[in-house]
Coordinates of C-alpha atoms in Angstrom, one line a residue:
M240 CA 81.9 82.2 98.2
I241 CA 85.5 83.2 97.8
P242 CA 88.2 80.6 98.8
S243 CA 90.5 81.7 101.6
T244 CA 94.2 82.1 100.7
S245 CA 95.4 83.6 103.9
G246 CA 98.5 81.8 105.3
F247 CA 99.1 80.1 101.9
L248 CA 102.4 81.9 101.2
D249 CA 103.7 81.3 104.8
K250 CA 104.0 77.5 104.2
N251 CA 107.4 75.9 103.4
F252 CA 107.4 74.7 99.9
E253 CA 109.8 72.1 98.5
I254 CA 111.1 72.7 95.0
E255 CA 111.6 69.4 93.2
E256 CA 113.7 69.2 90.1
Q257 CA 111.8 67.5 87.3
P258 CA 113.5 64.6 85.5
S259 CA 114.7 65.1 82.0
F260 CA 113.3 61.7 80.9
T261 CA 111.1 62.3 77.9
Y262 CA 109.9 60.9 74.6
K263 CA 112.5 60.7 71.9
M264 CA 112.0 62.8 68.7
R265 CA 113.6 61.6 65.5
T266 CA 113.8 64.6 63.2
S267 CA 115.1 62.6 60.3
D268 CA 111.8 60.8 59.7
K269 CA 109.5 63.0 61.9
A270 CA 108.7 60.3 64.4
V271 CA 108.4 60.0 68.1
R272 CA 109.6 56.6 69.3
G273 CA 111.1 55.5 72.5
Y274 CA 112.5 57.6 75.3
T275 CA 115.6 59.7 76.0
D276 CA 117.3 61.2 79.1
G277 CA 120.3 63.3 80.1
L278 CA 122.3 65.1 77.4
E279 CA 120.2 63.7 74.5
A280 CA 117.0 65.0 76.2
V281 CA 118.6 68.5 76.5
K282 CA 119.7 68.4 72.9
Q283 CA 116.2 67.7 71.9
A284 CA 114.9 70.5 74.2
V285 CA 117.4 73.0 72.6
Y286 CA 116.2 72.0 69.1
K287 CA 112.6 72.4 70.1
I288 CA 113.1 75.8 71.7
I289 CA 115.0 77.4 68.9
M290 CA 112.6 76.0 66.3
T291 CA 109.4 77.1 68.0
E292 CA 108.3 80.7 67.4
R293 CA 107.3 82.3 70.7
Y294 CA 103.6 83.4 71.2
Q295 CA 102.4 81.5 68.1
Y296 CA 101.2 78.3 69.6
I297 CA 98.5 78.1 72.4
M298 CA 99.9 74.8 73.7
Y299 CA 103.2 76.5 74.8
S300 CA 103.5 79.0 77.6
W301 CA 104.7 82.5 76.6
D302 CA 108.1 81.7 78.1
Y303 CA 108.7 78.9 75.5
G304 CA 110.4 79.4 72.2
I305 CA 112.2 82.2 70.4
E306 CA 111.0 85.4 68.7
L307 CA 112.2 85.7 65.1
L308 CA 109.3 87.0 63.1
D309 CA 110.1 90.7 63.7
L310 CA 113.7 90.2 62.4
F311 CA 112.5 90.1 58.7
G312 CA 113.6 93.2 56.8
E313 CA 116.0 94.4 59.4
P314 CA 119.7 95.1 58.6
V315 CA 122.3 92.5 59.3
T316 CA 124.0 94.8 61.8
Y317 CA 120.8 94.5 63.9
V318 CA 120.0 90.9 63.3
C319 CA 123.2 89.3 64.5
P320 CA 123.4 90.8 68.0
E321 CA 119.7 90.5 68.4
L322 CA 119.7 86.8 67.4
K323 CA 122.5 86.2 69.9
R324 CA 120.5 87.8 72.7
R325 CA 117.2 86.1 71.7
I326 CA 118.8 82.6 71.4
T327 CA 120.5 83.0 74.8
E328 CA 117.3 84.3 76.4
A329 CA 115.1 81.5 75.0
L330 CA 117.5 78.7 76.1
M331 CA 118.2 80.0 79.6
C332 CA 114.6 79.4 80.5
D333 CA 115.5 75.7 80.8
D334 CA 117.1 75.1 84.2
R335 CA 119.3 72.4 82.8
I336 CA 121.1 74.9 80.6
Q337 CA 123.9 76.9 82.4
S338 CA 125.1 79.2 79.6
V339 CA 125.2 79.8 75.9
D340 CA 128.2 81.2 74.1
N341 CA 130.8 81.0 71.2
F342 CA 128.4 82.4 68.6
E343 CA 129.5 82.3 65.0
F344 CA 127.5 83.9 62.2
D345 CA 127.7 83.0 58.6
F346 CA 125.8 84.3 55.6
P347 CA 125.3 81.4 53.1
R348 CA 123.1 83.5 50.8
K349 CA 121.4 86.9 50.7
G350 CA 118.9 87.4 53.4
V351 CA 119.9 84.4 55.5
V352 CA 122.1 84.2 58.6
H353 CA 123.4 80.9 60.0
A354 CA 124.1 81.0 63.7
A355 CA 126.2 78.3 65.4
F356 CA 126.8 78.3 69.1
S357 CA 127.7 76.3 72.2
V358 CA 125.2 75.3 74.9
H359 CA 126.7 74.4 78.3
T360 CA 124.3 72.1 80.3
I361 CA 124.5 70.2 83.5
F362 CA 125.1 67.1 81.5
G363 CA 127.8 68.4 79.2
D364 CA 128.3 70.7 76.2
I365 CA 126.2 70.8 73.0
Q366 CA 126.9 72.4 69.6
A367 CA 123.7 73.8 68.1
E368 CA 122.8 75.9 65.1
R369 CA 119.9 77.8 63.5
E370 CA 119.4 79.4 60.1
V371 CA 117.2 82.5 60.0
E372 CA 115.8 84.5 57.1
F373 CA 115.8 88.2 57.7

């Protein structure tokens, strides 16, 4: 027996905004203790998104994380604009983030690019960074 879905899409749905209240990660000692909310929760979400390789973990949806693995071996003239696009795309999936800009790239050693950028959220602005080997 096949369930009936007729009329399902005609109903009025209410979209509820989910709270940003979540567990607090402490990256210094790799512990999860306590709770966080607001700007600190978004900072944590930004960190998790840009540190998670997309499509590599079954527990995350395919919309979560950033694609970096295919940047290895590419020229720096390709890596920098692509990194900017991919960071922006990955972070804009979070509805608390309004925009990502002010990208600055630095090359601390051969084969490494350090990206620093600003993240504008509904709670305020965040400065974030990510170092990528290419």
